[in-house]
């Protein structure tokens, strides 16, 4: 395997493409954390939105409608999750795992019923998200490779991280959301309708998972595979913890996991076994969480002393 500048540019491009779905889901997890709603249903929401994005594109061939449907489906699932947790006082872990299990079974059932398969569905007539070639960058040799085959949603993911940071830390609405996460009782005493803010914030944040679902089934490849989310929702939870629920921190943590996924893809043509390569992102997740927890404990111990 020859390593050159062009090769490194391809790795960078692959890292971005692997990173952006995780980043979008991590941003959703960040919003949920700020309003004190533990959302473990990220995985099921991502899987369902990816399926309906492909399904809509398959029947309508309208990419705008496909993205809109994916966002609406994701928002519906996050609304159900938040309603059960906030309004009905359900256990977040039980509600989240129930939605994840339902999503896997539901998409598998629809895949079998509509397409007559339980594995992969791909159709040449289904067009994916259009690729964006920036005017100046596309003429620069190495840089053009770094940013090739990216979609508008890939670029939007980075913009959303900045926008979310501004909303959370520079606006009154963001102050109220963070106040809820810090102390619900104190926020309520200020006249903030805590439950309403929690449900609305988590529901709207679900739209970002819908965008991530579009990237999975209509982004780099145009197909749907059973369980296409492949634990990205759980990886996003880890990325959110590493970022301490900060939108800009999510850029760095999701980049780490995006790189490990890209590395696994890059090393496919080497002598390393495929099964081991598939473990790389999850090993990195465990290692990153272990390091993060170790640093957090040391800081807490230093503060006490």
PDB file of C-alpha atoms in Angstrom:
ATOM      1  CA  UNK A   1       0.000   0.000   0.000  1.00  0.00           C
ATOM      2  CA  UNK A   2       1.636   3.234  -1.211  1.00  0.00           C
ATOM      3  CA  UNK A   3       0.967   6.324   0.867  1.00  0.00           C
ATOM      4  CA  UNK A   4       0.956   9.568  -1.090  1.00  0.00           C
ATOM      5  CA  UNK A   5      -0.592  13.011  -0.727  1.00  0.00           C
ATOM      6  CA  UNK A   6      -3.420  11.961  -3.022  1.00  0.00           C
ATOM      7  CA  UNK A   7      -3.993   8.851  -0.916  1.00  0.00           C
ATOM      8  CA  UNK A   8      -4.127  10.927   2.276  1.00  0.00           C
ATOM      9  CA  UNK A   9      -6.592  13.268   0.562  1.00  0.00           C
ATOM     10  CA  UNK A  10      -8.816  10.265  -0.134  1.00  0.00           C
ATOM     11  CA  UNK A  11      -8.609   9.231   3.527  1.00  0.00           C
ATOM     12  CA  UNK A  12      -9.613  12.756   4.534  1.00  0.00           C
ATOM     13  CA  UNK A  13     -12.580  12.639   2.161  1.00  0.00           C
ATOM     14  CA  UNK A  14     -13.638   9.264   3.494  1.00  0.00           C
ATOM     15  CA  UNK A  15     -13.340  10.563   7.062  1.00  0.00           C
ATOM     16  CA  UNK A  16     -15.739  13.424   6.329  1.00  0.00           C
ATOM     17  CA  UNK A  17     -18.249  11.107   4.666  1.00  0.00           C
ATOM     18  CA  UNK A  18     -18.125   8.713   7.623  1.00  0.00           C
ATOM     19  CA  UNK A  19     -18.130  11.535  10.143  1.00  0.00           C
ATOM     20  CA  UNK A  20     -21.126  13.615   9.063  1.00  0.00           C
ATOM     21  CA  UNK A  21     -23.908  11.085   9.866  1.00  0.00           C
ATOM     22  CA  UNK A  22     -22.394  10.593  13.329  1.00  0.00           C
ATOM     23  CA  UNK A  23     -22.029  14.369  13.758  1.00  0.00           C
ATOM     24  CA  UNK A  24     -25.694  15.003  12.956  1.00  0.00           C
ATOM     25  CA  UNK A  25     -26.867  12.332  15.396  1.00  0.00           C
ATOM     26  CA  UNK A  26     -24.429  13.634  18.022  1.00  0.00           C
ATOM     27  CA  UNK A  27     -25.890  17.136  17.663  1.00  0.00           C
ATOM     28  CA  UNK A  28     -29.340  15.683  18.338  1.00  0.00           C
ATOM     29  CA  UNK A  29     -27.977  13.908  21.406  1.00  0.00           C
ATOM     30  CA  UNK A  30     -26.426  17.209  22.518  1.00  0.00           C
ATOM     31  CA  UNK A  31     -29.794  18.982  22.451  1.00  0.00           C
ATOM     32  CA  UNK A  32     -31.431  16.115  24.329  1.00  0.00           C
ATOM     33  CA  UNK A  33     -28.688  16.226  26.968  1.00  0.00           C
ATOM     34  CA  UNK A  34     -29.079  19.975  27.416  1.00  0.00           C
ATOM     35  CA  UNK A  35     -32.780  19.560  28.275  1.00  0.00           C
ATOM     36  CA  UNK A  36     -32.124  16.503  30.443  1.00  0.00           C
ATOM     37  CA  UNK A  37     -33.773  13.887  28.224  1.00  0.00           C
ATOM     38  CA  UNK A  38     -31.696  10.738  27.844  1.00  0.00           C
ATOM     39  CA  UNK A  39     -32.242   9.648  24.243  1.00  0.00           C
ATOM     40  CA  UNK A  40     -30.953   6.151  23.596  1.00  0.00           C
ATOM     41  CA  UNK A  41     -33.426   5.756  20.710  1.00  0.00           C
ATOM     42  CA  UNK A  42     -30.948   7.468  18.362  1.00  0.00           C
ATOM     43  CA  UNK A  43     -30.096   4.146  16.722  1.00  0.00           C
ATOM     44  CA  UNK A  44     -33.675   3.189  15.894  1.00  0.00           C
ATOM     45  CA  UNK A  45     -34.532   6.694  14.733  1.00  0.00           C
ATOM     46  CA  UNK A  46     -31.539   6.742  12.376  1.00  0.00           C
ATOM     47  CA  UNK A  47     -32.426   3.333  10.950  1.00  0.00           C
ATOM     48  CA  UNK A  48     -36.075   4.222  10.351  1.00  0.00           C
ATOM     49  CA  UNK A  49     -35.323   7.575   8.728  1.00  0.00           C
ATOM     50  CA  UNK A  50     -32.764   5.934   6.410  1.00  0.00           C
ATOM     51  CA  UNK A  51     -35.363   3.393   5.317  1.00  0.00           C
ATOM     52  CA  UNK A  52     -38.091   5.947   4.620  1.00  0.00           C
ATOM     53  CA  UNK A  53     -35.650   8.217   2.786  1.00  0.00           C
ATOM     54  CA  UNK A  54     -34.847   5.374   0.395  1.00  0.00           C
ATOM     55  CA  UNK A  55     -38.486   4.229   0.189  1.00  0.00           C
ATOM     56  CA  UNK A  56     -39.721   7.715  -0.731  1.00  0.00           C
ATOM     57  CA  UNK A  57     -36.999   8.187  -3.327  1.00  0.00           C
ATOM     58  CA  UNK A  58     -37.764   4.739  -4.778  1.00  0.00           C
ATOM     59  CA  UNK A  59     -41.401   5.592  -5.438  1.00  0.00           C
ATOM     60  CA  UNK A  60     -41.306   9.349  -6.095  1.00  0.00           C
ATOM     61  CA  UNK A  61     -37.777  10.042  -7.439  1.00  0.00           C
ATOM     62  CA  UNK A  62     -38.005  13.392  -5.660  1.00  0.00           C
ATOM     63  CA  UNK A  63     -34.940  13.998  -3.512  1.00  0.00           C
ATOM     64  CA  UNK A  64     -36.404  17.019  -1.711  1.00  0.00           C
ATOM     65  CA  UNK A  65     -39.480  15.032  -0.703  1.00  0.00           C
ATOM     66  CA  UNK A  66     -37.294  12.107   0.387  1.00  0.00           C
ATOM     67  CA  UNK A  67     -35.259  14.343   2.695  1.00  0.00           C
ATOM     68  CA  UNK A  68     -38.436  15.940   4.070  1.00  0.00           C
ATOM     69  CA  UNK A  69     -40.035  12.541   4.790  1.00  0.00           C
ATOM     70  CA  UNK A  70     -36.885  11.287   6.525  1.00  0.00           C
ATOM     71  CA  UNK A  71     -36.806  14.383   8.728  1.00  0.00           C
ATOM     72  CA  UNK A  72     -40.510  14.069   9.582  1.00  0.00           C
ATOM     73  CA  UNK A  73     -40.181  10.372  10.455  1.00  0.00           C
ATOM     74  CA  UNK A  74     -37.201  11.105  12.699  1.00  0.00           C
ATOM     75  CA  UNK A  75     -39.068  13.963  14.383  1.00  0.00           C
ATOM     76  CA  UNK A  76     -42.075  11.696  14.937  1.00  0.00           C
ATOM     77  CA  UNK A  77     -39.926   9.067  16.631  1.00  0.00           C
ATOM     78  CA  UNK A  78     -38.161  11.599  18.853  1.00  0.00           C
ATOM     79  CA  UNK A  79     -41.546  13.075  19.758  1.00  0.00           C
ATOM     80  CA  UNK A  80     -42.832   9.643  20.797  1.00  0.00           C
ATOM     81  CA  UNK A  81     -39.663   9.073  22.808  1.00  0.00           C
ATOM     82  CA  UNK A  82     -39.830  12.432  24.578  1.00  0.00           C
ATOM     83  CA  UNK A  83     -43.589  12.173  25.216  1.00  0.00           C
ATOM     84  CA  UNK A  84     -43.205   8.821  26.939  1.00  0.00           C
ATOM     85  CA  UNK A  85     -40.229  10.001  28.991  1.00  0.00           C
ATOM     86  CA  UNK A  86     -41.289  13.560  29.837  1.00  0.00           C
ATOM     87  CA  UNK A  87     -45.067  13.383  29.954  1.00  0.00           C
ATOM     88  CA  UNK A  88     -45.658   9.775  30.987  1.00  0.00           C
ATOM     89  CA  UNK A  89     -42.525   9.513  33.155  1.00  0.00           C
ATOM     90  CA  UNK A  90     -41.294   6.357  31.434  1.00  0.00           C
ATOM     91  CA  UNK A  91     -37.829   4.962  32.065  1.00  0.00           C
ATOM     92  CA  UNK A  92     -35.550   6.429  29.349  1.00  0.00           C
ATOM     93  CA  UNK A  93     -33.592   3.185  28.904  1.00  0.00           C
ATOM     94  CA  UNK A  94     -36.718   1.064  28.483  1.00  0.00           C
ATOM     95  CA  UNK A  95     -38.423   3.550  26.138  1.00  0.00           C
ATOM     96  CA  UNK A  96     -35.289   3.954  24.032  1.00  0.00           C
ATOM     97  CA  UNK A  97     -34.540   0.253  23.701  1.00  0.00           C
ATOM     98  CA  UNK A  98     -38.204  -0.434  22.883  1.00  0.00           C
ATOM     99  CA  UNK A  99     -38.039   2.058  20.013  1.00  0.00           C
ATOM    100  CA  UNK A 100     -34.730   0.633  18.785  1.00  0.00           C
ATOM    101  CA  UNK A 101     -36.116  -2.911  18.792  1.00  0.00           C
ATOM    102  CA  UNK A 102     -39.309  -1.754  17.086  1.00  0.00           C
ATOM    103  CA  UNK A 103     -37.338   0.119  14.398  1.00  0.00           C
ATOM    104  CA  UNK A 104     -35.240  -2.923  13.511  1.00  0.00           C
ATOM    105  CA  UNK A 105     -38.256  -5.229  13.311  1.00  0.00           C
ATOM    106  CA  UNK A 106     -40.451  -2.679  11.519  1.00  0.00           C
ATOM    107  CA  UNK A 107     -37.914  -1.843   8.801  1.00  0.00           C
ATOM    108  CA  UNK A 108     -37.122  -5.538   8.291  1.00  0.00           C
ATOM    109  CA  UNK A 109     -40.842  -6.292   7.938  1.00  0.00           C
ATOM    110  CA  UNK A 110     -41.417  -3.460   5.448  1.00  0.00           C
ATOM    111  CA  UNK A 111     -38.299  -4.439   3.508  1.00  0.00           C
ATOM    112  CA  UNK A 112     -39.668  -7.957   3.145  1.00  0.00           C
ATOM    113  CA  UNK A 113     -43.256  -6.901   2.428  1.00  0.00           C
ATOM    114  CA  UNK A 114     -42.521  -4.131  -0.112  1.00  0.00           C
ATOM    115  CA  UNK A 115     -39.332  -5.342  -1.791  1.00  0.00           C
ATOM    116  CA  UNK A 116     -39.485  -9.072  -1.087  1.00  0.00           C
ATOM    117  CA  UNK A 117     -36.064  -9.228   0.542  1.00  0.00           C
ATOM    118  CA  UNK A 118     -34.608  -9.268   4.046  1.00  0.00           C
ATOM    119  CA  UNK A 119     -31.115  -8.145   3.111  1.00  0.00           C
ATOM    120  CA  UNK A 120     -30.298  -5.381   0.644  1.00  0.00           C
ATOM    121  CA  UNK A 121     -32.398  -3.375  -1.782  1.00  0.00           C
ATOM    122  CA  UNK A 122     -30.768  -1.418  -4.580  1.00  0.00           C
ATOM    123  CA  UNK A 123     -32.242  -0.047  -7.787  1.00  0.00           C
ATOM    124  CA  UNK A 124     -30.343   1.786 -10.565  1.00  0.00           C
ATOM    125  CA  UNK A 125     -33.309   4.133 -11.102  1.00  0.00           C
ATOM    126  CA  UNK A 126     -33.006   5.505  -7.566  1.00  0.00           C
ATOM    127  CA  UNK A 127     -30.827   8.618  -7.587  1.00  0.00           C
ATOM    128  CA  UNK A 128     -29.022   9.702  -4.452  1.00  0.00           C
ATOM    129  CA  UNK A 129     -28.246  13.117  -3.041  1.00  0.00           C
ATOM    130  CA  UNK A 130     -26.582  15.368  -5.636  1.00  0.00           C
ATOM    131  CA  UNK A 131     -22.863  15.896  -5.141  1.00  0.00           C
ATOM    132  CA  UNK A 132     -21.622  19.450  -4.634  1.00  0.00           C
ATOM    133  CA  UNK A 133     -18.517  20.581  -6.520  1.00  0.00           C
ATOM    134  CA  UNK A 134     -17.369  23.918  -5.151  1.00  0.00           C
ATOM    135  CA  UNK A 135     -16.279  26.289  -7.976  1.00  0.00           C
ATOM    136  CA  UNK A 136     -12.755  27.172  -6.787  1.00  0.00           C
ATOM    137  CA  UNK A 137     -11.873  24.007  -4.877  1.00  0.00           C
ATOM    138  CA  UNK A 138     -12.659  21.622  -7.741  1.00  0.00           C
ATOM    139  CA  UNK A 139      -9.763  23.053  -9.775  1.00  0.00           C
ATOM    140  CA  UNK A 140      -7.127  22.470  -7.065  1.00  0.00           C
ATOM    141  CA  UNK A 141      -5.589  18.969  -7.477  1.00  0.00           C
ATOM    142  CA  UNK A 142      -5.339  17.579  -3.923  1.00  0.00           C
ATOM    143  CA  UNK A 143      -8.001  19.763  -2.321  1.00  0.00           C
ATOM    144  CA  UNK A 144     -10.524  18.713  -4.958  1.00  0.00           C
ATOM    145  CA  UNK A 145     -10.025  15.091  -3.874  1.00  0.00           C
ATOM    146  CA  UNK A 146     -10.476  16.024  -0.220  1.00  0.00           C
ATOM    147  CA  UNK A 147     -13.903  17.535  -0.849  1.00  0.00           C
ATOM    148  CA  UNK A 148     -15.147  15.429  -3.742  1.00  0.00           C
ATOM    149  CA  UNK A 149     -18.398  13.408  -3.681  1.00  0.00           C
ATOM    150  CA  UNK A 150     -19.750  15.417  -0.753  1.00  0.00           C
ATOM    151  CA  UNK A 151     -23.427  16.350  -0.619  1.00  0.00           C
ATOM    152  CA  UNK A 152     -25.146  19.486   0.606  1.00  0.00           C
ATOM    153  CA  UNK A 153     -26.067  17.639   3.817  1.00  0.00           C
ATOM    154  CA  UNK A 154     -22.374  16.927   4.491  1.00  0.00           C
ATOM    155  CA  UNK A 155     -21.640  20.649   4.362  1.00  0.00           C
ATOM    156  CA  UNK A 156     -24.834  21.461   6.277  1.00  0.00           C
ATOM    157  CA  UNK A 157     -23.735  19.216   9.168  1.00  0.00           C
ATOM    158  CA  UNK A 158     -20.798  21.525   9.934  1.00  0.00           C
ATOM    159  CA  UNK A 159     -22.981  24.610   9.593  1.00  0.00           C
ATOM    160  CA  UNK A 160     -25.581  23.117  11.942  1.00  0.00           C
ATOM    161  CA  UNK A 161     -22.930  22.574  14.628  1.00  0.00           C
ATOM    162  CA  UNK A 162     -22.099  26.300  14.537  1.00  0.00           C
ATOM    163  CA  UNK A 163     -25.767  27.348  14.393  1.00  0.00           C
ATOM    164  CA  UNK A 164     -26.607  25.091  17.326  1.00  0.00           C
ATOM    165  CA  UNK A 165     -23.724  26.574  19.328  1.00  0.00           C
ATOM    166  CA  UNK A 166     -25.035  30.101  18.696  1.00  0.00           C
ATOM    167  CA  UNK A 167     -28.582  29.100  19.675  1.00  0.00           C
ATOM    168  CA  UNK A 168     -27.470  27.303  22.826  1.00  0.00           C
ATOM    169  CA  UNK A 169     -24.990  29.871  24.134  1.00  0.00           C
ATOM    170  CA  UNK A 170     -25.978  33.207  22.573  1.00  0.00           C
ATOM    171  CA  UNK A 171     -29.788  33.306  22.705  1.00  0.00           C
ATOM    172  CA  UNK A 172     -32.496  33.465  25.362  1.00  0.00           C
ATOM    173  CA  UNK A 173     -33.995  30.199  24.131  1.00  0.00           C
ATOM    174  CA  UNK A 174     -30.628  28.491  24.532  1.00  0.00           C
ATOM    175  CA  UNK A 175     -30.277  29.878  28.052  1.00  0.00           C
ATOM    176  CA  UNK A 176     -33.669  28.434  28.961  1.00  0.00           C
ATOM    177  CA  UNK A 177     -32.805  25.052  27.480  1.00  0.00           C
ATOM    178  CA  UNK A 178     -29.536  24.885  29.414  1.00  0.00           C
ATOM    179  CA  UNK A 179     -31.279  26.055  32.576  1.00  0.00           C
ATOM    180  CA  UNK A 180     -33.657  23.098  32.291  1.00  0.00           C
ATOM    181  CA  UNK A 181     -30.721  20.724  32.039  1.00  0.00           C
ATOM    182  CA  UNK A 182     -28.977  22.247  35.059  1.00  0.00           C
ATOM    183  CA  UNK A 183     -31.984  22.466  37.390  1.00  0.00           C
ATOM    184  CA  UNK A 184     -35.544  21.754  36.292  1.00  0.00           C
ATOM    185  CA  UNK A 185     -37.093  23.135  39.476  1.00  0.00           C
ATOM    186  CA  UNK A 186     -35.181  26.410  39.231  1.00  0.00           C
ATOM    187  CA  UNK A 187     -36.072  26.750  35.553  1.00  0.00           C
ATOM    188  CA  UNK A 188     -39.733  26.139  36.365  1.00  0.00           C
ATOM    189  CA  UNK A 189     -39.640  28.805  39.077  1.00  0.00           C
ATOM    190  CA  UNK A 190     -38.567  31.305  36.389  1.00  0.00           C
ATOM    191  CA  UNK A 191     -41.809  30.631  34.518  1.00  0.00           C
ATOM    192  CA  UNK A 192     -40.325  28.226  31.966  1.00  0.00           C
ATOM    193  CA  UNK A 193     -42.691  25.466  30.870  1.00  0.00           C
ATOM    194  CA  UNK A 194     -40.141  22.700  31.331  1.00  0.00           C
ATOM    195  CA  UNK A 195     -42.076  19.843  29.767  1.00  0.00           C
ATOM    196  CA  UNK A 196     -43.030  21.873  26.707  1.00  0.00           C
ATOM    197  CA  UNK A 197     -39.448  22.973  26.116  1.00  0.00           C
ATOM    198  CA  UNK A 198     -38.162  19.432  26.559  1.00  0.00           C
ATOM    199  CA  UNK A 199     -40.631  17.894  24.098  1.00  0.00           C
ATOM    200  CA  UNK A 200     -40.296  20.630  21.474  1.00  0.00           C
ATOM    201  CA  UNK A 201     -36.478  20.735  21.671  1.00  0.00           C
ATOM    202  CA  UNK A 202     -36.033  16.972  21.381  1.00  0.00           C
ATOM    203  CA  UNK A 203     -38.610  16.714  18.597  1.00  0.00           C
ATOM    204  CA  UNK A 204     -36.980  19.435  16.504  1.00  0.00           C
ATOM    205  CA  UNK A 205     -33.521  18.000  17.114  1.00  0.00           C
ATOM    206  CA  UNK A 206     -34.755  14.736  15.590  1.00  0.00           C
ATOM    207  CA  UNK A 207     -34.729  16.433  12.188  1.00  0.00           C
ATOM    208  CA  UNK A 208     -30.923  16.207  12.247  1.00  0.00           C
ATOM    209  CA  UNK A 209     -31.154  12.432  12.606  1.00  0.00           C
ATOM    210  CA  UNK A 210     -33.401  12.475   9.534  1.00  0.00           C
ATOM    211  CA  UNK A 211     -30.618  14.212   7.596  1.00  0.00           C
ATOM    212  CA  UNK A 212     -28.163  11.586   8.829  1.00  0.00           C
ATOM    213  CA  UNK A 213     -30.525   8.849   7.646  1.00  0.00           C
ATOM    214  CA  UNK A 214     -30.554  10.402   4.168  1.00  0.00           C
ATOM    215  CA  UNK A 215     -26.755  10.281   4.094  1.00  0.00           C
ATOM    216  CA  UNK A 216     -26.774   6.562   4.920  1.00  0.00           C
ATOM    217  CA  UNK A 217     -29.202   5.425   2.216  1.00  0.00           C
ATOM    218  CA  UNK A 218     -28.923   8.208  -0.378  1.00  0.00           C
ATOM    219  CA  UNK A 219     -25.423   9.604   0.194  1.00  0.00           C
ATOM    220  CA  UNK A 220     -22.211   7.864  -0.874  1.00  0.00           C
ATOM    221  CA  UNK A 221     -24.199   4.781  -1.898  1.00  0.00           C
ATOM    222  CA  UNK A 222     -27.828   4.574  -2.962  1.00  0.00           C
ATOM    223  CA  UNK A 223     -29.259   1.496  -1.282  1.00  0.00           C
ATOM    224  CA  UNK A 224     -30.790   0.247   1.918  1.00  0.00           C
ATOM    225  CA  UNK A 225     -29.316  -2.601   3.928  1.00  0.00           C
ATOM    226  CA  UNK A 226     -30.985  -4.255   6.862  1.00  0.00           C
ATOM    227  CA  UNK A 227     -29.632  -2.550   9.997  1.00  0.00           C
ATOM    228  CA  UNK A 228     -27.806   0.034   7.875  1.00  0.00           C
ATOM    229  CA  UNK A 229     -27.348   2.275  10.933  1.00  0.00           C
ATOM    230  CA  UNK A 230     -24.799  -0.262  12.214  1.00  0.00           C
ATOM    231  CA  UNK A 231     -24.643   1.078  15.816  1.00  0.00           C
ATOM    232  CA  UNK A 232     -23.941   4.667  14.704  1.00  0.00           C
ATOM    233  CA  UNK A 233     -26.583   5.859  17.165  1.00  0.00           C
ATOM    234  CA  UNK A 234     -24.699   4.306  20.062  1.00  0.00           C
ATOM    235  CA  UNK A 235     -21.412   5.687  18.744  1.00  0.00           C
ATOM    236  CA  UNK A 236     -23.068   9.132  18.646  1.00  0.00           C
ATOM    237  CA  UNK A 237     -23.994   8.736  22.318  1.00  0.00           C
ATOM    238  CA  UNK A 238     -20.327   8.111  23.111  1.00  0.00           C
ATOM    239  CA  UNK A 239     -19.303  11.067  20.928  1.00  0.00           C
ATOM    240  CA  UNK A 240     -21.777  13.273  22.792  1.00  0.00           C
ATOM    241  CA  UNK A 241     -20.308  12.213  26.140  1.00  0.00           C
ATOM    242  CA  UNK A 242     -16.781  12.955  24.928  1.00  0.00           C
ATOM    243  CA  UNK A 243     -17.943  16.373  23.712  1.00  0.00           C
ATOM    244  CA  UNK A 244     -19.697  17.026  27.033  1.00  0.00           C
ATOM    245  CA  UNK A 245     -22.856  17.802  25.030  1.00  0.00           C
ATOM    246  CA  UNK A 246     -21.171  20.809  23.392  1.00  0.00           C
ATOM    247  CA  UNK A 247     -22.038  21.379  19.685  1.00  0.00           C
ATOM    248  CA  UNK A 248     -18.513  22.410  18.708  1.00  0.00           C
ATOM    249  CA  UNK A 249     -16.997  19.624  20.772  1.00  0.00           C
ATOM    250  CA  UNK A 250     -19.204  17.275  18.770  1.00  0.00           C
ATOM    251  CA  UNK A 251     -17.182  18.209  15.686  1.00  0.00           C
ATOM    252  CA  UNK A 252     -13.999  16.838  17.247  1.00  0.00           C
ATOM    253  CA  UNK A 253     -15.485  13.722  18.833  1.00  0.00           C
ATOM    254  CA  UNK A 254     -17.422  12.724  15.716  1.00  0.00           C
ATOM    255  CA  UNK A 255     -14.293  13.335  13.630  1.00  0.00           C
ATOM    256  CA  UNK A 256     -12.478  10.784  15.794  1.00  0.00           C
ATOM    257  CA  UNK A 257     -15.104   8.110  15.189  1.00  0.00           C
ATOM    258  CA  UNK A 258     -15.436   9.095  11.536  1.00  0.00           C
ATOM    259  CA  UNK A 259     -11.710   8.589  11.097  1.00  0.00           C
ATOM    260  CA  UNK A 260     -11.819   5.113  12.646  1.00  0.00           C
ATOM    261  CA  UNK A 261     -14.614   4.102  10.279  1.00  0.00           C
ATOM    262  CA  UNK A 262     -12.711   5.536   7.333  1.00  0.00           C
ATOM    263  CA  UNK A 263      -9.573   3.708   8.486  1.00  0.00           C
ATOM    264  CA  UNK A 264     -11.488   0.433   8.513  1.00  0.00           C
ATOM    265  CA  UNK A 265     -12.570   1.063   4.919  1.00  0.00           C
ATOM    266  CA  UNK A 266      -9.099   2.094   3.770  1.00  0.00           C
ATOM    267  CA  UNK A 267      -7.490  -1.063   5.188  1.00  0.00           C
ATOM    268  CA  UNK A 268      -9.926  -3.434   3.440  1.00  0.00           C
ATOM    269  CA  UNK A 269      -7.414  -4.254   0.710  1.00  0.00           C
ATOM    270  CA  UNK A 270      -4.698  -5.216   3.170  1.00  0.00           C
ATOM    271  CA  UNK A 271      -3.914  -8.549   4.808  1.00  0.00           C
ATOM    272  CA  UNK A 272      -5.924  -7.625   7.908  1.00  0.00           C
ATOM    273  CA  UNK A 273      -9.062  -9.715   8.235  1.00  0.00           C
ATOM    274  CA  UNK A 274     -12.393  -8.042   7.497  1.00  0.00           C
ATOM    275  CA  UNK A 275     -13.875  -9.070  10.866  1.00  0.00           C
ATOM    276  CA  UNK A 276     -11.071  -7.283  12.705  1.00  0.00           C
ATOM    277  CA  UNK A 277     -11.447  -4.161  10.562  1.00  0.00           C
ATOM    278  CA  UNK A 278     -15.151  -3.976  11.387  1.00  0.00           C
ATOM    279  CA  UNK A 279     -14.246  -3.918  15.075  1.00  0.00           C
ATOM    280  CA  UNK A 280     -11.983  -0.845  14.789  1.00  0.00           C
ATOM    281  CA  UNK A 281     -14.699   1.851  15.287  1.00  0.00           C
ATOM    282  CA  UNK A 282     -16.136   0.064  18.308  1.00  0.00           C
ATOM    283  CA  UNK A 283     -12.735  -0.586  19.873  1.00  0.00           C
ATOM    284  CA  UNK A 284     -11.993   3.115  19.398  1.00  0.00           C
ATOM    285  CA  UNK A 285     -15.306   3.974  21.073  1.00  0.00           C
ATOM    286  CA  UNK A 286     -14.510   1.863  24.128  1.00  0.00           C
ATOM    287  CA  UNK A 287     -10.944   3.214  24.326  1.00  0.00           C
ATOM    288  CA  UNK A 288     -12.075   6.826  23.985  1.00  0.00           C
ATOM    289  CA  UNK A 289     -14.722   6.434  26.694  1.00  0.00           C
ATOM    290  CA  UNK A 290     -12.220   4.738  29.024  1.00  0.00           C
ATOM    291  CA  UNK A 291      -9.704   7.571  28.549  1.00  0.00           C
ATOM    292  CA  UNK A 292     -12.414  10.212  28.982  1.00  0.00           C
ATOM    293  CA  UNK A 293     -13.726   8.630  32.188  1.00  0.00           C
ATOM    294  CA  UNK A 294     -10.191   8.333  33.545  1.00  0.00           C
ATOM    295  CA  UNK A 295      -9.485  12.026  32.910  1.00  0.00           C
ATOM    296  CA  UNK A 296     -12.869  13.014  34.395  1.00  0.00           C
ATOM    297  CA  UNK A 297     -12.127  11.043  37.592  1.00  0.00           C
ATOM    298  CA  UNK A 298      -8.706  12.631  37.936  1.00  0.00           C
ATOM    299  CA  UNK A 299     -10.183  16.114  37.553  1.00  0.00           C
ATOM    300  CA  UNK A 300     -12.884  15.382  40.125  1.00  0.00           C
ATOM    301  CA  UNK A 301     -10.260  14.031  42.533  1.00  0.00           C
ATOM    302  CA  UNK A 302      -8.048  17.089  42.007  1.00  0.00           C
ATOM    303  CA  UNK A 303     -10.990  19.428  42.747  1.00  0.00           C
ATOM    304  CA  UNK A 304     -11.770  17.596  46.000  1.00  0.00           C
ATOM    305  CA  UNK A 305      -8.170  17.817  47.100  1.00  0.00           C
TER     306      UNK A 305
END
